[in-house]
XYZ file of C-alpha atoms in Angstrom:
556
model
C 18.420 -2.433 -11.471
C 15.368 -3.932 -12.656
C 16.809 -4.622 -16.205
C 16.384 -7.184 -18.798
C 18.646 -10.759 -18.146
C 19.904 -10.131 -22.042
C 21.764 -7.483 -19.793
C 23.823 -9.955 -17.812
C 26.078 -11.185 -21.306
C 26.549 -7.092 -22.311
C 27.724 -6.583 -18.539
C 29.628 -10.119 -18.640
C 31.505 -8.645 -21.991
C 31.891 -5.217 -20.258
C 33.900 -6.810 -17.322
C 36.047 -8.704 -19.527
C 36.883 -5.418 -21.815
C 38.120 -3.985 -18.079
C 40.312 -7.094 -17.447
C 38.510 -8.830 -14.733
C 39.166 -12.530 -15.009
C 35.423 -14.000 -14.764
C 36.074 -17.422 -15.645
C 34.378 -19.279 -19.300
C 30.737 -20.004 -17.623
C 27.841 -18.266 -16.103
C 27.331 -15.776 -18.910
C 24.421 -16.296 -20.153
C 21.036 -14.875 -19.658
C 19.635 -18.023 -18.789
C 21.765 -18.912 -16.152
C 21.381 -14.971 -14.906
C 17.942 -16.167 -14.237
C 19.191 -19.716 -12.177
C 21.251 -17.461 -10.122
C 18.676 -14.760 -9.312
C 16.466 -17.631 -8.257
C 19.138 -19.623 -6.340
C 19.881 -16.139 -3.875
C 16.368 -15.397 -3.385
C 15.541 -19.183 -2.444
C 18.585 -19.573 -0.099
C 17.582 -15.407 1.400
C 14.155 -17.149 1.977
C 15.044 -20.019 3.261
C 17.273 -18.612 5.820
C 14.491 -16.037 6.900
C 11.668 -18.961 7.127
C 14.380 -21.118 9.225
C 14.711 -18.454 11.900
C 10.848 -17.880 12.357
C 10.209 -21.604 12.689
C 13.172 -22.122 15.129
C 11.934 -19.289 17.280
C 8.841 -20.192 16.857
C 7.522 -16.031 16.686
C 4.456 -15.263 15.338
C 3.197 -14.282 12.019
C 0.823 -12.344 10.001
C -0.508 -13.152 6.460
C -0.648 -10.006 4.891
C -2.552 -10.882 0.614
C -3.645 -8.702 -2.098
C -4.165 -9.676 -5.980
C -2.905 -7.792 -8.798
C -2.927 -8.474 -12.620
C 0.883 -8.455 -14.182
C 1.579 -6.746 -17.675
C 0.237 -9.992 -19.553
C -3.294 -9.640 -17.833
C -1.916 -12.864 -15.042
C -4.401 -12.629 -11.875
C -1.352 -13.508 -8.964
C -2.185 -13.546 -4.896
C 0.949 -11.567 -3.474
C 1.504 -13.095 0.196
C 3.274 -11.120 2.459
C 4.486 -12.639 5.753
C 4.960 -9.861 9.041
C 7.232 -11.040 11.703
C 9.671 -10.587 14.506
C 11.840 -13.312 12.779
C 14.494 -13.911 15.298
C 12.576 -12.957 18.086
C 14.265 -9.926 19.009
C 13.827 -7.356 16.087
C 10.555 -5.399 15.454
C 8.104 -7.223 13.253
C 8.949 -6.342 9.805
C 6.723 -7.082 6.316
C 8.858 -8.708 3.758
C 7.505 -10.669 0.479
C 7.359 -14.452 0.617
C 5.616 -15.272 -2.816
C 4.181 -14.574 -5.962
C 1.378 -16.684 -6.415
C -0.571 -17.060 -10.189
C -4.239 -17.922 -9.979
C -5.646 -20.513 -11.962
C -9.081 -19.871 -10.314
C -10.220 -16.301 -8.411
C -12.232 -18.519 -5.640
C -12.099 -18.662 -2.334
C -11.223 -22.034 -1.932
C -8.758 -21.795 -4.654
C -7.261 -19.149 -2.990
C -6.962 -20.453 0.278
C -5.069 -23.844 -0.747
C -2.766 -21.821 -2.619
C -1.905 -19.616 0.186
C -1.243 -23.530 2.131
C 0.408 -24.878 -0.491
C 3.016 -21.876 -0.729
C 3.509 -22.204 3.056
C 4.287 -25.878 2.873
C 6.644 -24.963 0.102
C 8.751 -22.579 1.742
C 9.338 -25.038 5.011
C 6.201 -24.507 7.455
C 4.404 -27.351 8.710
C 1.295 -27.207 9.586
C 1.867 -28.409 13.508
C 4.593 -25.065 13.029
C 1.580 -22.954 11.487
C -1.166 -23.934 14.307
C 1.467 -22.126 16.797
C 2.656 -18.879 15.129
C -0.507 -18.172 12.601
C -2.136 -15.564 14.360
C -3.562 -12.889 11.940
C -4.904 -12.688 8.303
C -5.011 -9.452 6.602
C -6.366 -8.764 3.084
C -8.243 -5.810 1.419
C -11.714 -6.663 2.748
C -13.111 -8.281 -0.719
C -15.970 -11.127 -0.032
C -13.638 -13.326 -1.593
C -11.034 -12.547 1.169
C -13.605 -11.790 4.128
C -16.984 -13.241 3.341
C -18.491 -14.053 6.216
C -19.642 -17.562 5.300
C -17.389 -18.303 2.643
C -14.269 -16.104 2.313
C -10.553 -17.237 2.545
C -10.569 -15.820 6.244
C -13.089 -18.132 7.283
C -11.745 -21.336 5.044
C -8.281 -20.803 7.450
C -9.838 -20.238 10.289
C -11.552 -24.058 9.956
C -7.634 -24.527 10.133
C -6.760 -22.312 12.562
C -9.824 -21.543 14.955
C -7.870 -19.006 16.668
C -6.918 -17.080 13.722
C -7.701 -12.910 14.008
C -9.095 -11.442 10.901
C -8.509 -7.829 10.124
C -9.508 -5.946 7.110
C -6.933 -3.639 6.236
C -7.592 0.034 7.714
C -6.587 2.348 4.451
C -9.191 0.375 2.960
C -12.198 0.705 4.909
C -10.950 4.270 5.274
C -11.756 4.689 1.705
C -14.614 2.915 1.721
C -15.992 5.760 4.955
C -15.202 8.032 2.496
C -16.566 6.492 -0.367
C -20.006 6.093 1.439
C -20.147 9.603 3.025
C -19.724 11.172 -0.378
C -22.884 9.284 -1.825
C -24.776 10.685 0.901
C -23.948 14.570 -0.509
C -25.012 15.934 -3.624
C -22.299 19.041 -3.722
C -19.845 16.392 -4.083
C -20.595 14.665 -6.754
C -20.946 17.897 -8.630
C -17.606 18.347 -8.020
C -16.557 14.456 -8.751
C -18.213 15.424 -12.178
C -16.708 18.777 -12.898
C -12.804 16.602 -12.660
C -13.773 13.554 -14.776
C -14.979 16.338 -17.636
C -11.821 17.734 -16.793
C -9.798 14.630 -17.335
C -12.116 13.653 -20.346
C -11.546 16.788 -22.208
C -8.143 16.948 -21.435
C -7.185 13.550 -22.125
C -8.800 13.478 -25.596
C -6.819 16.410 -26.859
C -3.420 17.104 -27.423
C -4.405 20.528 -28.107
C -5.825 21.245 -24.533
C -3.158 19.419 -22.611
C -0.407 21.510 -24.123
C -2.631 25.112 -23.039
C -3.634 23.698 -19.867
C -0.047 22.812 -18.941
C 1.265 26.097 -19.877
C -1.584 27.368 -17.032
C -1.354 25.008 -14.736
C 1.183 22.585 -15.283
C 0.386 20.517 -11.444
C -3.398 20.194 -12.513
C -2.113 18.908 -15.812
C 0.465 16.549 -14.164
C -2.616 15.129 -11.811
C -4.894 14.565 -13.704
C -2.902 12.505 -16.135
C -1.121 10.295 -13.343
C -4.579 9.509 -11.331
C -6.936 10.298 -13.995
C -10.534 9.730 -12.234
C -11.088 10.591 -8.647
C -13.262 9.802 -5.978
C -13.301 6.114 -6.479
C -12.249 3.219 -3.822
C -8.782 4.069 -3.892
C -6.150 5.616 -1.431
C -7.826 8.889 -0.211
C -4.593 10.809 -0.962
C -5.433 10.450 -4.217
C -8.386 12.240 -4.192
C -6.639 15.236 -1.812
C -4.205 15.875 -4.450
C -6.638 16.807 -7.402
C -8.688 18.877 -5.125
C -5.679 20.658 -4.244
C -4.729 21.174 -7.340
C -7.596 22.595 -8.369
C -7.206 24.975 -5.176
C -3.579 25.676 -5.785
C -4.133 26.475 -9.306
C -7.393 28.501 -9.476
C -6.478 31.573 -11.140
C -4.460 29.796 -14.098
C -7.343 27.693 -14.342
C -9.983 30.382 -14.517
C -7.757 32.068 -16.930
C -7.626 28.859 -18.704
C -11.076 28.568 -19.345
C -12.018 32.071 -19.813
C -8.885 32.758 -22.937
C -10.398 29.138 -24.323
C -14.563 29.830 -24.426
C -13.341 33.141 -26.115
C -11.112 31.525 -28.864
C -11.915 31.484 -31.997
C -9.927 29.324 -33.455
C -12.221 26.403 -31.497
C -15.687 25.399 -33.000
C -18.830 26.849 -31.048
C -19.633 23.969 -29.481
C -15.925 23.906 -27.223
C -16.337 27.405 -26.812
C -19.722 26.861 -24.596
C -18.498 24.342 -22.915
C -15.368 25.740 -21.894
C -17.829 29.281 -21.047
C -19.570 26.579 -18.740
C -16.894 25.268 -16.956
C -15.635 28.516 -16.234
C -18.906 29.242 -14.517
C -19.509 26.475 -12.515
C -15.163 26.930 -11.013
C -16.375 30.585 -10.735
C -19.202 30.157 -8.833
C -19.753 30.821 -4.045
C -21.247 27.649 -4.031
C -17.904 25.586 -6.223
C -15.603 27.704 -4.017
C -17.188 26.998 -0.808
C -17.732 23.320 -1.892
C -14.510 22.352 -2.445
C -13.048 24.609 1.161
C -15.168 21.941 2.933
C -14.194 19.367 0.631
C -10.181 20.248 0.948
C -10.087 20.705 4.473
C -11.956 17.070 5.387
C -9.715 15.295 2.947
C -6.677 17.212 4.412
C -7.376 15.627 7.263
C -8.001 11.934 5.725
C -4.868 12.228 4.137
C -2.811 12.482 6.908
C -4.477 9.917 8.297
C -4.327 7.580 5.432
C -0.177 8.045 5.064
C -0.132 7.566 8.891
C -1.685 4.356 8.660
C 0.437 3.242 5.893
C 3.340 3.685 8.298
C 5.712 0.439 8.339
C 5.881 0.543 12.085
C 2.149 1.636 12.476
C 0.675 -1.364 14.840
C -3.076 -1.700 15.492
C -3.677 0.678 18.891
C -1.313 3.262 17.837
C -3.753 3.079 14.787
C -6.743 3.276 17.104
C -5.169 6.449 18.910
C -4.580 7.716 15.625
C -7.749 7.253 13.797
C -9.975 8.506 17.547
C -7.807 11.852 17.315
C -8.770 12.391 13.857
C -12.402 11.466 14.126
C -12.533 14.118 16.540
C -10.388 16.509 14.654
C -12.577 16.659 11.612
C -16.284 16.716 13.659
C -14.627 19.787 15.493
C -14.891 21.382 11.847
C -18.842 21.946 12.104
C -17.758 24.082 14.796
C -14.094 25.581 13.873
C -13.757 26.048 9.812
C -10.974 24.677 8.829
C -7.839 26.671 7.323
C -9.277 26.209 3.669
C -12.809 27.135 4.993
C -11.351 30.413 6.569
C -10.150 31.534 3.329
C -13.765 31.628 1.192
C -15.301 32.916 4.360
C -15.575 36.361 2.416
C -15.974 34.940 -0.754
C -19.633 35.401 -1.129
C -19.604 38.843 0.151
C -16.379 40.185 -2.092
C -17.087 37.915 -5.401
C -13.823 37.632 -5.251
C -11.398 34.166 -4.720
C -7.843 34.157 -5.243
C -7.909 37.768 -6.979
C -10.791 35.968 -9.642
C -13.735 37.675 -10.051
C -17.028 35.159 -9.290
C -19.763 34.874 -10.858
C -22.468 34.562 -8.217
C -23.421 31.627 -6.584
C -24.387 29.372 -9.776
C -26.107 26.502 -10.228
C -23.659 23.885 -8.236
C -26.051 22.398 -5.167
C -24.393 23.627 -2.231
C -22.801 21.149 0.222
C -24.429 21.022 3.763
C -21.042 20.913 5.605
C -22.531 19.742 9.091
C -24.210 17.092 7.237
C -21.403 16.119 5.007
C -18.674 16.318 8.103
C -21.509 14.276 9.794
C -21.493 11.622 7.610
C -17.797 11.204 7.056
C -17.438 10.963 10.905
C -20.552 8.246 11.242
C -18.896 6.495 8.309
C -15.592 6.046 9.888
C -16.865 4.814 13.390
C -18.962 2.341 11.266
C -16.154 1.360 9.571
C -12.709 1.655 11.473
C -13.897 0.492 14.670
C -14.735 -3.468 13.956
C -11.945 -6.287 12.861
C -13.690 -6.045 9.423
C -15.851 -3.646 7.571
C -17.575 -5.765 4.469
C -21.071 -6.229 4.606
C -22.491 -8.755 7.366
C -26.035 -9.484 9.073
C -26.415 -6.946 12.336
C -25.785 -9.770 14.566
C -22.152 -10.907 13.097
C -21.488 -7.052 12.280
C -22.208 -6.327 16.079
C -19.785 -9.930 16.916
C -16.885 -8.184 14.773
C -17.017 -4.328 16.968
C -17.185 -6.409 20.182
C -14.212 -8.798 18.864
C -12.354 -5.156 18.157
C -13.115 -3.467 21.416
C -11.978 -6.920 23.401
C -8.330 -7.080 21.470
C -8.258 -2.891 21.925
C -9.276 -3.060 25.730
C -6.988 -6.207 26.382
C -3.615 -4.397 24.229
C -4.390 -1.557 26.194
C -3.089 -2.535 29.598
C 0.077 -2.640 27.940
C 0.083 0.624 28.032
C 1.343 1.998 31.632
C -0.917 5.579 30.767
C -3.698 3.226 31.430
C -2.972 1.948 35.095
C -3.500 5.441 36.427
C -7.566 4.591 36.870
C -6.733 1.403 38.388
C -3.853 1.893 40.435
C -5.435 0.710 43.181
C -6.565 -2.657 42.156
C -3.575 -5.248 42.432
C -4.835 -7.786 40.243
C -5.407 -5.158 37.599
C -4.762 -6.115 33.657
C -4.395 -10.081 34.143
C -7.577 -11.151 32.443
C -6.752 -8.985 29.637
C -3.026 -10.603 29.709
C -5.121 -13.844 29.982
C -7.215 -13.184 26.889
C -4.619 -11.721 24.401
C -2.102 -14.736 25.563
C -4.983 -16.544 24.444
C -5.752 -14.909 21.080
C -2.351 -14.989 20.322
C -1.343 -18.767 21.550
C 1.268 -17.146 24.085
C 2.022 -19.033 27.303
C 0.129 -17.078 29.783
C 2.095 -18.477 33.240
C 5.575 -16.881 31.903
C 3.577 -13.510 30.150
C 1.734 -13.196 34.173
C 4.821 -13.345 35.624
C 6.520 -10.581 32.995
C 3.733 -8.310 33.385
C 3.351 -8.379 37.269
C 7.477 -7.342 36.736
C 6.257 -4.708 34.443
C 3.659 -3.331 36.667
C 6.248 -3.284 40.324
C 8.950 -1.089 37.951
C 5.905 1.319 36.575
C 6.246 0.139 33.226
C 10.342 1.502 32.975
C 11.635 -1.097 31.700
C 9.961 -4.162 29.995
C 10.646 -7.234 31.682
C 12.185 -10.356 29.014
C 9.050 -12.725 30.109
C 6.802 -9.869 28.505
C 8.670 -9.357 25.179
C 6.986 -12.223 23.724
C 3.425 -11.425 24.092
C 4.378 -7.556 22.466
C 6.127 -8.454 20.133
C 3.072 -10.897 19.378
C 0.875 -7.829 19.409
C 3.070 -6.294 17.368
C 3.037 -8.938 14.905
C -0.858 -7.980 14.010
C -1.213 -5.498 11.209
C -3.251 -2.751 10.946
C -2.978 -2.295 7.166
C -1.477 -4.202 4.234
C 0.167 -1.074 2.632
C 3.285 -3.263 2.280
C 1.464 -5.130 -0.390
C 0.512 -1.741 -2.214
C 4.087 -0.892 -1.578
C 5.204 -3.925 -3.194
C 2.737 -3.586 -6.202
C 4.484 -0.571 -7.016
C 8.048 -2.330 -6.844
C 6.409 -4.849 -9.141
C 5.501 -2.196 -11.799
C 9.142 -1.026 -11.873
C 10.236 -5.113 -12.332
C 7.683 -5.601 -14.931
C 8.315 -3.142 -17.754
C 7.243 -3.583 -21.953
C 11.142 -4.382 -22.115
C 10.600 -7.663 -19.836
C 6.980 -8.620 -20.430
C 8.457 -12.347 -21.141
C 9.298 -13.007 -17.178
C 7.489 -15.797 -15.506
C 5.932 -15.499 -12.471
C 8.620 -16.893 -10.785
C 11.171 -14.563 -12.060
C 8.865 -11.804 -10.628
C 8.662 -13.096 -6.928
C 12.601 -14.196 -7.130
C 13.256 -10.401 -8.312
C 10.309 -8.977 -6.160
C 11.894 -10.487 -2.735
C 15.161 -9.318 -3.683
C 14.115 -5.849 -4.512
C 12.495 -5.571 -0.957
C 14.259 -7.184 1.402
C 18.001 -7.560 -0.330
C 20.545 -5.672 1.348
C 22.727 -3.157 -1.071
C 25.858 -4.548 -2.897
C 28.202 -3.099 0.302
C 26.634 -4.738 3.232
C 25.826 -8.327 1.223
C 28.721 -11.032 1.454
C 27.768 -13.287 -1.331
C 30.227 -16.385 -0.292
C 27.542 -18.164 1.456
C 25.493 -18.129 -1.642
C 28.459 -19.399 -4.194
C 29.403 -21.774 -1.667
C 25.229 -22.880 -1.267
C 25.253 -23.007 -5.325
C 28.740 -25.221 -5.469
C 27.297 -27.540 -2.819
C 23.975 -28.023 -5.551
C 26.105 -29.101 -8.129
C 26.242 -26.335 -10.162
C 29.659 -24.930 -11.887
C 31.411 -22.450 -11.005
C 32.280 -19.930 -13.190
C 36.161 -21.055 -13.822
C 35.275 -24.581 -14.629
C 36.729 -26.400 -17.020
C 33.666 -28.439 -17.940
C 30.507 -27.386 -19.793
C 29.539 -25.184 -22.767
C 30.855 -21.593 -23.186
C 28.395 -18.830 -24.082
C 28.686 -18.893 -27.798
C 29.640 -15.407 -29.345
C 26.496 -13.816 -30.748
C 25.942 -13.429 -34.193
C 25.785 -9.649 -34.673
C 22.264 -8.715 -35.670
C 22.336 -7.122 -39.958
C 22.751 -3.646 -39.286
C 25.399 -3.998 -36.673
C 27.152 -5.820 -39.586
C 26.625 -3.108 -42.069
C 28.644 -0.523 -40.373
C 31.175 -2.549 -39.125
C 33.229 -1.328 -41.953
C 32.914 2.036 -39.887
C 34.037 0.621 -36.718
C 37.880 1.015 -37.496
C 37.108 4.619 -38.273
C 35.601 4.665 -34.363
């Protein structure tokens, strides 16, 4: 429940007050701490044991993150079929704390936690098949990053920068290219500068527009490398809350109980949200990031795997270049802007001194962004010639997944011999035996792809394995946040993993039978909690002030 250990003796005392007989030992916070790190070794330990007996693949999934006490850690995620017969699944292994933010450093980190936690590296050489990180040059440099360090290691190792990322990064880049946007990247951060410097302001503009107000405190800035959703929501905020906005400005740069100088600038931002151009801006604006939304949160998806990615991120490509030609729905609606001066029942002002946005061009560049982008195993910044080796690398592991697919055979019905080199070269990539994967697939392709032959399941679940994004790690950042609170800033890094794992992958209180785990602690060496032997938790002192009222307490 993500509270502090001190917890565990209040709850220990609670249980006692209700009659349960709990035995003399195990009450303290520190041994809360032992047994929190004794379940999530043993939960690991059993997980780890499966993958290595089954010998299924695996995908590194890494991002870094500073904790509450400004720690930089390496969070490793491991995706996996486990047993073999379960859909790969994302699950936390470690919590790692940096001594050193290289990419050497890194990478024997990321080893020495895998040696830790049982794999070998004969194991490793068989089932390490993917690497997935955020795309940094410290994860993906091209000479030097921790990519390339394991792939000395592991020459067949596929490298994929994480797809929300390089999504924002498309948009980041198309939104340089536009002037009209950064306008209106400038009229938010005054926004959240004026509003965050004044109690005052926040109070009026919440009474207005209470969702603007909510936004802009929770995501402050927008329009920098950061999920795209982020950006869509203070847009639409702005669009959902135009007149109390315009009100808003227009009751404030008319107060005068607020010095000259607010009152002008208020007057001015009320011009510039008043204005064709602003209005028409931010339609074009809202309905391209609409659309990068969804496909952001689709990619995010736990089950998402990379050619249902590529299906996903073609469709929209081609949804938002068909808005040059079709306005969008938020488009529609300041069609007649210009000629009625009117938006949202608000009167405008004109068309104003915001640069207008050249939609074809800024649809244009989105699009070109995104194909640069989305459509190569990585996306950082590379000479032409290894850029052009990473979109022919992509196209190859698209094109071989592909015959997977039976919608595919219908050009190549014909051809008998159809799909096996692609079979050959994925079984390849992915260090899958290719005789036993031939024979599945021939199976496949005499029942039309009905049913999926057992002698195939490897190789897609293998395929499976490879992840298109490492949301999980963003998810698990955020599970982090709620573990680390001002309340527990004293945890160790190691309390934070044990507690992190646990969070994520621990099943609720009615579907876990904990004897396996006593029985795993007992077998250690440690006491159990009706044993005769060993030190009592002492009774606490109770702190002054609890003292001074205890006088009081008979009264209670």
């Amino acid at each position: 429940m993500n509270r502090p250990f001190t917890d565990h003796e209040s709850l220990i005392d609670l249980q006692k007050v209700n009659g349960v007989q709990i035995g003399r030992l195990l009450h303290s916070r520190m041994v809360c701490g032992d047994i929190i790190e004794h379940i999530s070794a043993e939960m690991r330990k059993k997980i780890v044991s499966q993958i290595i007996t089954k010998k299924t693949k695996i995908t590194i999934l890494v991002d870094e993150a500073t904790t509450l006490s400004r720690k930089s850690t390496l969070v490793i995620f491991l995706k996996s079929s486990v047993d073999g017969v379960m859909n790969p699944v994302a699950f936390p292994l470690d919590l790692i704390e940096l001594e050193n933010a290289s990419a050497e450093s890194i990478k024997q980190e990321i080893m020495k936690c895998l040696f830790h936690h049982g794999f070998t590296f004969e194991v490793l050489t068989e089932i390490f098949v993917s690497f997935c990180s955020d795309g940094g040059n410290v994860m993906l440099g091209v000479k030097a990053g921790v990519g390339k360090l394991l792939q000395g290691d592991f020459p067949k190792l596929i490298l994929w920068h994480c797809m929300n990322h390089r999504l924002e990064l498309a948009v980041d880049q198309a939104l340089d290219v536009t002037g009209g946007t950064n306008d209106f990247r400038s009229f938010l951060d005054t926004l959240y500068t004026l509003y965050s410097q004044s109690p005052k302001n926040v109070r009026e503009l919440s009474a207005q527009a209470n969702e603007l107000h909510v936004l802009l405190k929770k995501i402050g800035r927008v329009f920098n490398v950061r999920w795209v959703a982020s950006s869509w929501r203070a847009v639409n905020a702005v669009w959902q809350t135009y007149p109390a906005l315009a009100a808003h400005f227009q009751k404030a740069s008319q107060d005068q109980s607020r010095d000259r100088r607010e009152q002008v600038k208020f007057q001015g931002l009320h011009s510039k949200l008043c204005s064709v151009n602003f209005v028409k801006n931010m339609s074009i604006m809202l309905d391209v990031l609409t659309e990068l939304k969804n496909l952001s949160e689709l990619l995010q998806d736990r089950k998402m795997t990379i050619p249902k990615a590529d299906n996903h991120i073609k469709m929209y490509v081609r949804r938002i270049e068909s808005l040059k030609r079709i306005p969008g729905f938020h488009s529609e609606q300041t069609q007649n802007a210009e000629e009625g001066i009117m938006f949202k029942n608000t009167k405008l002002t004109g068309i104003g001194k915001s640069p207008k946005i050249k939609s074809s061009q800024f649809i244009q560049a989105v699009v070109d962004n995104m194909r640069c982008k989305l459509f190569t195993t990585t996306a950082n910044k590379a000479t032409e010639s290894v850029a052009k080796g990473r979109e022919t690398a992509y196209h190859t592991l698209i094109d071989s997944i592909s015959v997977l697919n039976p919608e595919s055979w219908q050009t190549d019905a014909d051809n008998p011999l159809f799909g096996d080199q692609e079979i050959r070269t994925l079984c390849e990539m992915l260090n899958v035996s290719y005789h036993e994967t031939h024979l599945g697939f021939v199976e496949y392709k005499c029942c039309a792809g009905r049913i999926v032959p057992e002698k195939l399941k490897k190789l897609i679940l293998a395929v499976d394995t490879l992840a298109a994004s490492n949301a999980d790690c963003e998810r698990g950042f955020s599970v982090m946040n709620n573990i680390i609170t001002d309340k527990r800033t004293a945890l160790t890094t190691r309390h934070v993993s044990d507690l992190l794992f646990i969070s994520i992958v621990g099943p609720p209180f009615t579907e876990w039978n904990p004897d396996t785990y006593v029985k795993s602690w007992l077998g250690k060496g440690r006491r159990a909690a009706q044993s005769c032997k060993g030190m009592a938790r002492q009774e606490q002192a109770r702190q002054q002030d609890q003292a001074f009222y205890k006088q009081l307490w008979k009264c209670l």
